[in-house]
Amino acid sequence: MIRIVIADDHPIFRRGLRELLENEPDFEVVAEAEDADSARRYVRGHHPDVLVIDLNMPGEAVLDVLPDLRSEFSDTEIVVLTMQNEPAYARRALQDGALGYVLKDAAAQELVTAVRAAVRGESFLNPRLGAKLASESTDGAPGGLSDRELQVMSMLALGYTNAQIAEQLYISVRTVETHRAHLQQKLGVTDRRGLVAYAFQNGLVDPTA
């Protein structure tokens, strides 16, 4: 079972969220939190696989505590579910430890997909935001990477699959896999999480342009 803690300050929304998630046969919601403090307590007590958390709740600003949550609960992946559709919020959330960023007005299946991706250690970003971020300039990137490698890495960091990258860039999936292997070799990382961290730490995905 994939064990989940949900955190949102609206009881009716939490109830609907629980029903949505538990409609999946391998999902179990183990606790519901109403703010960041209670989310921290429930994650500490239940050790869930995934924390689904809203950005706008009473108490501590969730964006400010994401790095602490990521550091303290390294075995729990974080998926943000929010109304905040500005790319800057998504960029910061992913940079500070979230693996998923889903908009509340998106299709319900997006959240399920994001939770499953997080359990696999993969990122997921709402496609509308992903398209905006992936189109931003990557000029001046470190690491001696080619323009195509930079495009592939930024799209990987934003949650695109190899097949989706191939379709968007009009190249084959095998070519995407080759670029990914070269990226990992050049940057000295061993997996997708390392590429995501590198992309955000070096400002290769910029929502402000």
PDB file of C-alpha atoms in Angstrom:
ATOM      1  CA  MET A   1       0.000   0.000   0.000  1.00  0.00           C
ATOM      2  CA  ILE A   2       1.038   3.595  -0.686  1.00  0.00           C
ATOM      3  CA  ARG A   3       0.467   5.417   2.600  1.00  0.00           C
ATOM      4  CA  ILE A   4      -0.481   9.103   2.357  1.00  0.00           C
ATOM      5  CA  VAL A   5      -0.930  12.063   4.704  1.00  0.00           C
ATOM      6  CA  ILE A   6      -3.027  14.910   3.299  1.00  0.00           C
ATOM      7  CA  ALA A   7      -2.787  18.485   4.557  1.00  0.00           C
ATOM      8  CA  ASP A   8      -5.372  21.138   3.710  1.00  0.00           C
ATOM      9  CA  ASP A   9      -7.249  23.577   5.938  1.00  0.00           C
ATOM     10  CA  HIS A  10     -10.675  22.957   4.343  1.00  0.00           C
ATOM     11  CA  PRO A  11     -12.432  19.905   5.866  1.00  0.00           C
ATOM     12  CA  ILE A  12     -14.803  19.417   2.938  1.00  0.00           C
ATOM     13  CA  PHE A  13     -11.938  19.496   0.452  1.00  0.00           C
ATOM     14  CA  ARG A  14      -9.958  17.047   2.593  1.00  0.00           C
ATOM     15  CA  ARG A  15     -12.917  14.667   2.612  1.00  0.00           C
ATOM     16  CA  GLY A  16     -13.146  14.769  -1.173  1.00  0.00           C
ATOM     17  CA  LEU A  17      -9.408  14.372  -1.465  1.00  0.00           C
ATOM     18  CA  ARG A  18      -9.468  11.306   0.769  1.00  0.00           C
ATOM     19  CA  GLU A  19     -12.246   9.745  -1.299  1.00  0.00           C
ATOM     20  CA  LEU A  20     -10.370  10.453  -4.525  1.00  0.00           C
ATOM     21  CA  LEU A  21      -7.129   8.924  -3.294  1.00  0.00           C
ATOM     22  CA  GLU A  22      -8.670   5.932  -1.552  1.00  0.00           C
ATOM     23  CA  ASN A  23     -10.545   5.099  -4.732  1.00  0.00           C
ATOM     24  CA  GLU A  24      -7.174   3.744  -5.858  1.00  0.00           C
ATOM     25  CA  PRO A  25      -6.888   0.163  -4.573  1.00  0.00           C
ATOM     26  CA  ASP A  26      -3.293   0.592  -3.398  1.00  0.00           C
ATOM     27  CA  PHE A  27      -3.678   4.029  -1.741  1.00  0.00           C
ATOM     28  CA  GLU A  28      -4.329   4.522   1.968  1.00  0.00           C
ATOM     29  CA  VAL A  29      -4.806   7.929   3.620  1.00  0.00           C
ATOM     30  CA  VAL A  30      -3.420   7.472   7.130  1.00  0.00           C
ATOM     31  CA  ALA A  31      -4.023  11.012   8.462  1.00  0.00           C
ATOM     32  CA  GLU A  32      -5.498  14.419   7.643  1.00  0.00           C
ATOM     33  CA  ALA A  33      -3.775  17.640   8.740  1.00  0.00           C
ATOM     34  CA  GLU A  34      -5.179  21.171   8.809  1.00  0.00           C
ATOM     35  CA  ASP A  35      -1.900  23.123   8.892  1.00  0.00           C
ATOM     36  CA  ALA A  36       1.850  22.697   8.487  1.00  0.00           C
ATOM     37  CA  ASP A  37       2.417  21.964  12.192  1.00  0.00           C
ATOM     38  CA  SER A  38      -0.075  19.103  12.298  1.00  0.00           C
ATOM     39  CA  ALA A  39       1.249  17.814   8.966  1.00  0.00           C
ATOM     40  CA  ARG A  40       4.689  17.597  10.509  1.00  0.00           C
ATOM     41  CA  ARG A  41       3.320  15.706  13.544  1.00  0.00           C
ATOM     42  CA  TYR A  42       1.367  13.230  11.433  1.00  0.00           C
ATOM     43  CA  VAL A  43       4.284  12.555   9.118  1.00  0.00           C
ATOM     44  CA  ARG A  44       6.536  12.004  12.122  1.00  0.00           C
ATOM     45  CA  GLY A  45       4.001   9.633  13.668  1.00  0.00           C
ATOM     46  CA  HIS A  46       2.841   7.679  10.593  1.00  0.00           C
ATOM     47  CA  HIS A  47       5.929   7.662   8.329  1.00  0.00           C
ATOM     48  CA  PRO A  48       3.849   7.868   5.115  1.00  0.00           C
ATOM     49  CA  ASP A  49       5.223   7.352   1.649  1.00  0.00           C
ATOM     50  CA  VAL A  50       3.779  10.661   0.428  1.00  0.00           C
ATOM     51  CA  LEU A  51       2.643  13.944   1.964  1.00  0.00           C
ATOM     52  CA  VAL A  52       0.085  15.807  -0.173  1.00  0.00           C
ATOM     53  CA  ILE A  53       0.067  19.389   1.067  1.00  0.00           C
ATOM     54  CA  ASP A  54      -1.566  22.706   0.161  1.00  0.00           C
ATOM     55  CA  LEU A  55       0.577  25.848   0.051  1.00  0.00           C
ATOM     56  CA  ASN A  56      -2.003  28.160   1.625  1.00  0.00           C
ATOM     57  CA  MET A  57      -2.856  27.145   5.179  1.00  0.00           C
ATOM     58  CA  PRO A  58      -2.887  28.893   8.570  1.00  0.00           C
ATOM     59  CA  GLY A  59       0.343  29.054  10.547  1.00  0.00           C
ATOM     60  CA  GLU A  60       3.767  28.636   8.999  1.00  0.00           C
ATOM     61  CA  ALA A  61       4.085  29.345   5.286  1.00  0.00           C
ATOM     62  CA  VAL A  62       4.347  25.949   3.633  1.00  0.00           C
ATOM     63  CA  LEU A  63       6.897  27.128   1.065  1.00  0.00           C
ATOM     64  CA  ASP A  64       9.145  28.219   3.930  1.00  0.00           C
ATOM     65  CA  VAL A  65       8.998  24.856   5.692  1.00  0.00           C
ATOM     66  CA  LEU A  66       9.384  22.592   2.643  1.00  0.00           C
ATOM     67  CA  PRO A  67      13.195  22.354   3.032  1.00  0.00           C
ATOM     68  CA  ASP A  68      12.786  21.364   6.692  1.00  0.00           C
ATOM     69  CA  LEU A  69      10.140  18.763   5.841  1.00  0.00           C
ATOM     70  CA  ARG A  70      12.371  17.333   3.121  1.00  0.00           C
ATOM     71  CA  SER A  71      15.350  17.223   5.471  1.00  0.00           C
ATOM     72  CA  GLU A  72      13.530  15.757   8.488  1.00  0.00           C
ATOM     73  CA  PHE A  73      11.429  13.213   6.609  1.00  0.00           C
ATOM     74  CA  SER A  74      13.727  11.910   3.908  1.00  0.00           C
ATOM     75  CA  ASP A  75      11.604   8.777   3.404  1.00  0.00           C
ATOM     76  CA  THR A  76       8.414  10.769   2.716  1.00  0.00           C
ATOM     77  CA  GLU A  77       8.013  12.374  -0.689  1.00  0.00           C
ATOM     78  CA  ILE A  78       6.113  15.663  -0.991  1.00  0.00           C
ATOM     79  CA  VAL A  79       3.419  16.522  -3.528  1.00  0.00           C
ATOM     80  CA  VAL A  80       2.065  20.079  -3.495  1.00  0.00           C
ATOM     81  CA  LEU A  81      -1.627  20.490  -4.356  1.00  0.00           C
ATOM     82  CA  THR A  82      -2.522  24.152  -4.712  1.00  0.00           C
ATOM     83  CA  MET A  83      -4.419  26.932  -6.468  1.00  0.00           C
ATOM     84  CA  GLN A  84      -1.138  28.846  -6.978  1.00  0.00           C
ATOM     85  CA  ASN A  85      -0.585  28.723 -10.729  1.00  0.00           C
ATOM     86  CA  GLU A  86       2.382  31.095 -10.933  1.00  0.00           C
ATOM     87  CA  PRO A  87       5.527  29.379 -12.267  1.00  0.00           C
ATOM     88  CA  ALA A  88       7.654  30.972  -9.538  1.00  0.00           C
ATOM     89  CA  TYR A  89       5.758  29.031  -6.846  1.00  0.00           C
ATOM     90  CA  ALA A  90       6.243  25.763  -8.709  1.00  0.00           C
ATOM     91  CA  ARG A  91       9.923  26.419  -9.262  1.00  0.00           C
ATOM     92  CA  ARG A  92      10.535  27.156  -5.599  1.00  0.00           C
ATOM     93  CA  ALA A  93       8.485  24.177  -4.384  1.00  0.00           C
ATOM     94  CA  LEU A  94      10.392  21.756  -6.617  1.00  0.00           C
ATOM     95  CA  GLN A  95      13.713  23.332  -5.747  1.00  0.00           C
ATOM     96  CA  ASP A  96      12.998  23.097  -2.014  1.00  0.00           C
ATOM     97  CA  GLY A  97      12.051  19.445  -1.899  1.00  0.00           C
ATOM     98  CA  ALA A  98       8.666  18.720  -3.465  1.00  0.00           C
ATOM     99  CA  LEU A  99       8.572  16.083  -6.194  1.00  0.00           C
ATOM    100  CA  GLY A 100       5.090  16.978  -7.434  1.00  0.00           C
ATOM    101  CA  TYR A 101       3.224  20.214  -8.114  1.00  0.00           C
ATOM    102  CA  VAL A 102      -0.459  19.799  -9.016  1.00  0.00           C
ATOM    103  CA  LEU A 103      -3.097  22.503  -9.469  1.00  0.00           C
ATOM    104  CA  LYS A 104      -6.427  22.051  -7.699  1.00  0.00           C
ATOM    105  CA  ASP A 105      -8.368  22.901 -10.830  1.00  0.00           C
ATOM    106  CA  ALA A 106      -6.609  20.215 -12.879  1.00  0.00           C
ATOM    107  CA  ALA A 107      -8.003  16.786 -13.644  1.00  0.00           C
ATOM    108  CA  ALA A 108      -8.162  14.499 -10.624  1.00  0.00           C
ATOM    109  CA  GLN A 109      -5.994  11.921 -12.381  1.00  0.00           C
ATOM    110  CA  GLU A 110      -3.072  14.360 -12.261  1.00  0.00           C
ATOM    111  CA  LEU A 111      -2.858  14.017  -8.492  1.00  0.00           C
ATOM    112  CA  VAL A 112      -2.936  10.223  -8.686  1.00  0.00           C
ATOM    113  CA  THR A 113      -0.199  10.349 -11.324  1.00  0.00           C
ATOM    114  CA  ALA A 114       1.867  12.743  -9.205  1.00  0.00           C
ATOM    115  CA  VAL A 115       1.605  10.518  -6.122  1.00  0.00           C
ATOM    116  CA  ARG A 116       2.664   7.450  -8.070  1.00  0.00           C
ATOM    117  CA  ALA A 117       5.545   9.357  -9.661  1.00  0.00           C
ATOM    118  CA  ALA A 118       6.712  10.572  -6.238  1.00  0.00           C
ATOM    119  CA  VAL A 119       6.791   7.029  -4.874  1.00  0.00           C
ATOM    120  CA  ARG A 120       9.092   6.125  -7.779  1.00  0.00           C
ATOM    121  CA  GLY A 121      11.301   9.112  -6.951  1.00  0.00           C
ATOM    122  CA  GLU A 122      10.201  10.979 -10.081  1.00  0.00           C
ATOM    123  CA  SER A 123       8.988  14.558 -10.399  1.00  0.00           C
ATOM    124  CA  PHE A 124       5.603  15.642 -11.748  1.00  0.00           C
ATOM    125  CA  LEU A 125       4.574  19.161 -12.681  1.00  0.00           C
ATOM    126  CA  ASN A 126       1.226  20.372 -13.957  1.00  0.00           C
ATOM    127  CA  PRO A 127       1.690  20.366 -17.755  1.00  0.00           C
ATOM    128  CA  ARG A 128       0.600  24.001 -18.176  1.00  0.00           C
ATOM    129  CA  LEU A 129       3.288  25.171 -15.773  1.00  0.00           C
ATOM    130  CA  GLY A 130       5.770  22.703 -17.179  1.00  0.00           C
ATOM    131  CA  ALA A 131       5.351  24.109 -20.663  1.00  0.00           C
ATOM    132  CA  LYS A 132       6.052  27.633 -19.390  1.00  0.00           C
ATOM    133  CA  LEU A 133       9.144  26.625 -17.452  1.00  0.00           C
ATOM    134  CA  ALA A 134      10.549  24.348 -20.147  1.00  0.00           C
ATOM    135  CA  SER A 135      10.403  27.177 -22.683  1.00  0.00           C
ATOM    136  CA  GLU A 136      12.566  29.498 -20.606  1.00  0.00           C
ATOM    137  CA  SER A 137      16.124  30.319 -21.628  1.00  0.00           C
ATOM    138  CA  THR A 138      18.993  28.166 -20.390  1.00  0.00           C
ATOM    139  CA  ASP A 139      21.769  30.456 -21.648  1.00  0.00           C
ATOM    140  CA  GLY A 140      25.008  30.409 -19.699  1.00  0.00           C
ATOM    141  CA  ALA A 141      24.453  27.044 -18.066  1.00  0.00           C
ATOM    142  CA  PRO A 142      27.472  25.440 -16.408  1.00  0.00           C
ATOM    143  CA  GLY A 143      28.761  21.962 -17.059  1.00  0.00           C
ATOM    144  CA  GLY A 144      29.719  22.212 -20.739  1.00  0.00           C
ATOM    145  CA  LEU A 145      26.305  20.983 -21.839  1.00  0.00           C
ATOM    146  CA  SER A 146      24.959  21.319 -25.362  1.00  0.00           C
ATOM    147  CA  ASP A 147      21.764  23.236 -26.102  1.00  0.00           C
ATOM    148  CA  ARG A 148      19.917  19.957 -26.710  1.00  0.00           C
ATOM    149  CA  GLU A 149      21.197  18.469 -23.450  1.00  0.00           C
ATOM    150  CA  LEU A 150      19.987  21.568 -21.606  1.00  0.00           C
ATOM    151  CA  GLN A 151      16.532  21.208 -23.176  1.00  0.00           C
ATOM    152  CA  VAL A 152      16.336  17.540 -22.214  1.00  0.00           C
ATOM    153  CA  MET A 153      17.507  18.181 -18.660  1.00  0.00           C
ATOM    154  CA  SER A 154      15.053  21.030 -18.075  1.00  0.00           C
ATOM    155  CA  MET A 155      12.172  18.892 -19.304  1.00  0.00           C
ATOM    156  CA  LEU A 156      13.292  15.937 -17.176  1.00  0.00           C
ATOM    157  CA  ALA A 157      13.414  18.264 -14.163  1.00  0.00           C
ATOM    158  CA  LEU A 158       9.857  19.358 -14.876  1.00  0.00           C
ATOM    159  CA  GLY A 159       8.483  15.838 -14.882  1.00  0.00           C
ATOM    160  CA  TYR A 160       8.301  15.017 -18.579  1.00  0.00           C
ATOM    161  CA  THR A 161       8.737  11.358 -19.521  1.00  0.00           C
ATOM    162  CA  ASN A 162      11.259  10.262 -22.133  1.00  0.00           C
ATOM    163  CA  ALA A 163       8.421   9.710 -24.603  1.00  0.00           C
ATOM    164  CA  GLN A 164       6.962  13.182 -23.975  1.00  0.00           C
ATOM    165  CA  ILE A 165      10.375  14.796 -24.436  1.00  0.00           C
ATOM    166  CA  ALA A 166      10.873  12.911 -27.684  1.00  0.00           C
ATOM    167  CA  GLU A 167       7.508  14.096 -28.956  1.00  0.00           C
ATOM    168  CA  GLN A 168       8.092  17.726 -27.976  1.00  0.00           C
ATOM    169  CA  LEU A 169      11.616  17.898 -29.431  1.00  0.00           C
ATOM    170  CA  TYR A 170      10.890  15.751 -32.517  1.00  0.00           C
ATOM    171  CA  ILE A 171      13.564  13.200 -31.676  1.00  0.00           C
ATOM    172  CA  SER A 172      13.440   9.486 -30.870  1.00  0.00           C
ATOM    173  CA  VAL A 173      13.069   8.052 -27.378  1.00  0.00           C
ATOM    174  CA  ARG A 174      16.446   6.348 -27.852  1.00  0.00           C
ATOM    175  CA  THR A 175      18.015   9.751 -28.531  1.00  0.00           C
ATOM    176  CA  VAL A 176      16.472  11.119 -25.339  1.00  0.00           C
ATOM    177  CA  GLU A 177      17.896   8.178 -23.415  1.00  0.00           C
ATOM    178  CA  THR A 178      21.314   8.851 -24.936  1.00  0.00           C
ATOM    179  CA  HIS A 179      21.180  12.531 -23.941  1.00  0.00           C
ATOM    180  CA  ARG A 180      20.138  11.506 -20.427  1.00  0.00           C
ATOM    181  CA  ALA A 181      23.068   9.090 -20.133  1.00  0.00           C
ATOM    182  CA  HIS A 182      25.474  11.786 -21.333  1.00  0.00           C
ATOM    183  CA  LEU A 183      24.015  14.275 -18.833  1.00  0.00           C
ATOM    184  CA  GLN A 184      24.479  11.910 -15.923  1.00  0.00           C
ATOM    185  CA  GLN A 185      28.041  11.164 -17.011  1.00  0.00           C
ATOM    186  CA  LYS A 186      28.990  14.819 -17.506  1.00  0.00           C
ATOM    187  CA  LEU A 187      27.412  16.003 -14.254  1.00  0.00           C
ATOM    188  CA  GLY A 188      28.474  13.061 -12.108  1.00  0.00           C
ATOM    189  CA  VAL A 189      24.945  12.127 -11.022  1.00  0.00           C
ATOM    190  CA  THR A 190      23.421   8.665 -11.023  1.00  0.00           C
ATOM    191  CA  ASP A 191      19.689   9.198 -11.424  1.00  0.00           C
ATOM    192  CA  ARG A 192      16.867  11.548 -12.371  1.00  0.00           C
ATOM    193  CA  ARG A 193      16.731  13.086  -8.887  1.00  0.00           C
ATOM    194  CA  GLY A 194      20.330  14.228  -9.315  1.00  0.00           C
ATOM    195  CA  LEU A 195      19.501  15.848 -12.656  1.00  0.00           C
ATOM    196  CA  VAL A 196      16.475  17.618 -11.139  1.00  0.00           C
ATOM    197  CA  ALA A 197      18.562  18.978  -8.260  1.00  0.00           C
ATOM    198  CA  TYR A 198      21.293  20.162 -10.637  1.00  0.00           C
ATOM    199  CA  ALA A 199      18.819  21.896 -12.944  1.00  0.00           C
ATOM    200  CA  PHE A 200      17.189  23.902 -10.175  1.00  0.00           C
ATOM    201  CA  GLN A 201      20.350  24.614  -8.187  1.00  0.00           C
ATOM    202  CA  ASN A 202      21.991  26.078 -11.275  1.00  0.00           C
ATOM    203  CA  GLY A 203      18.989  28.136 -12.382  1.00  0.00           C
ATOM    204  CA  LEU A 204      18.450  26.189 -15.588  1.00  0.00           C
ATOM    205  CA  VAL A 205      14.676  26.504 -15.257  1.00  0.00           C
ATOM    206  CA  ASP A 206      13.760  30.158 -14.906  1.00  0.00           C
ATOM    207  CA  PRO A 207      10.085  31.202 -14.547  1.00  0.00           C
ATOM    208  CA  THR A 208      10.781  34.931 -14.526  1.00  0.00           C
ATOM    209  CA  ALA A 209      11.771  35.542 -18.131  1.00  0.00           C
TER     210      ALA A 209
END
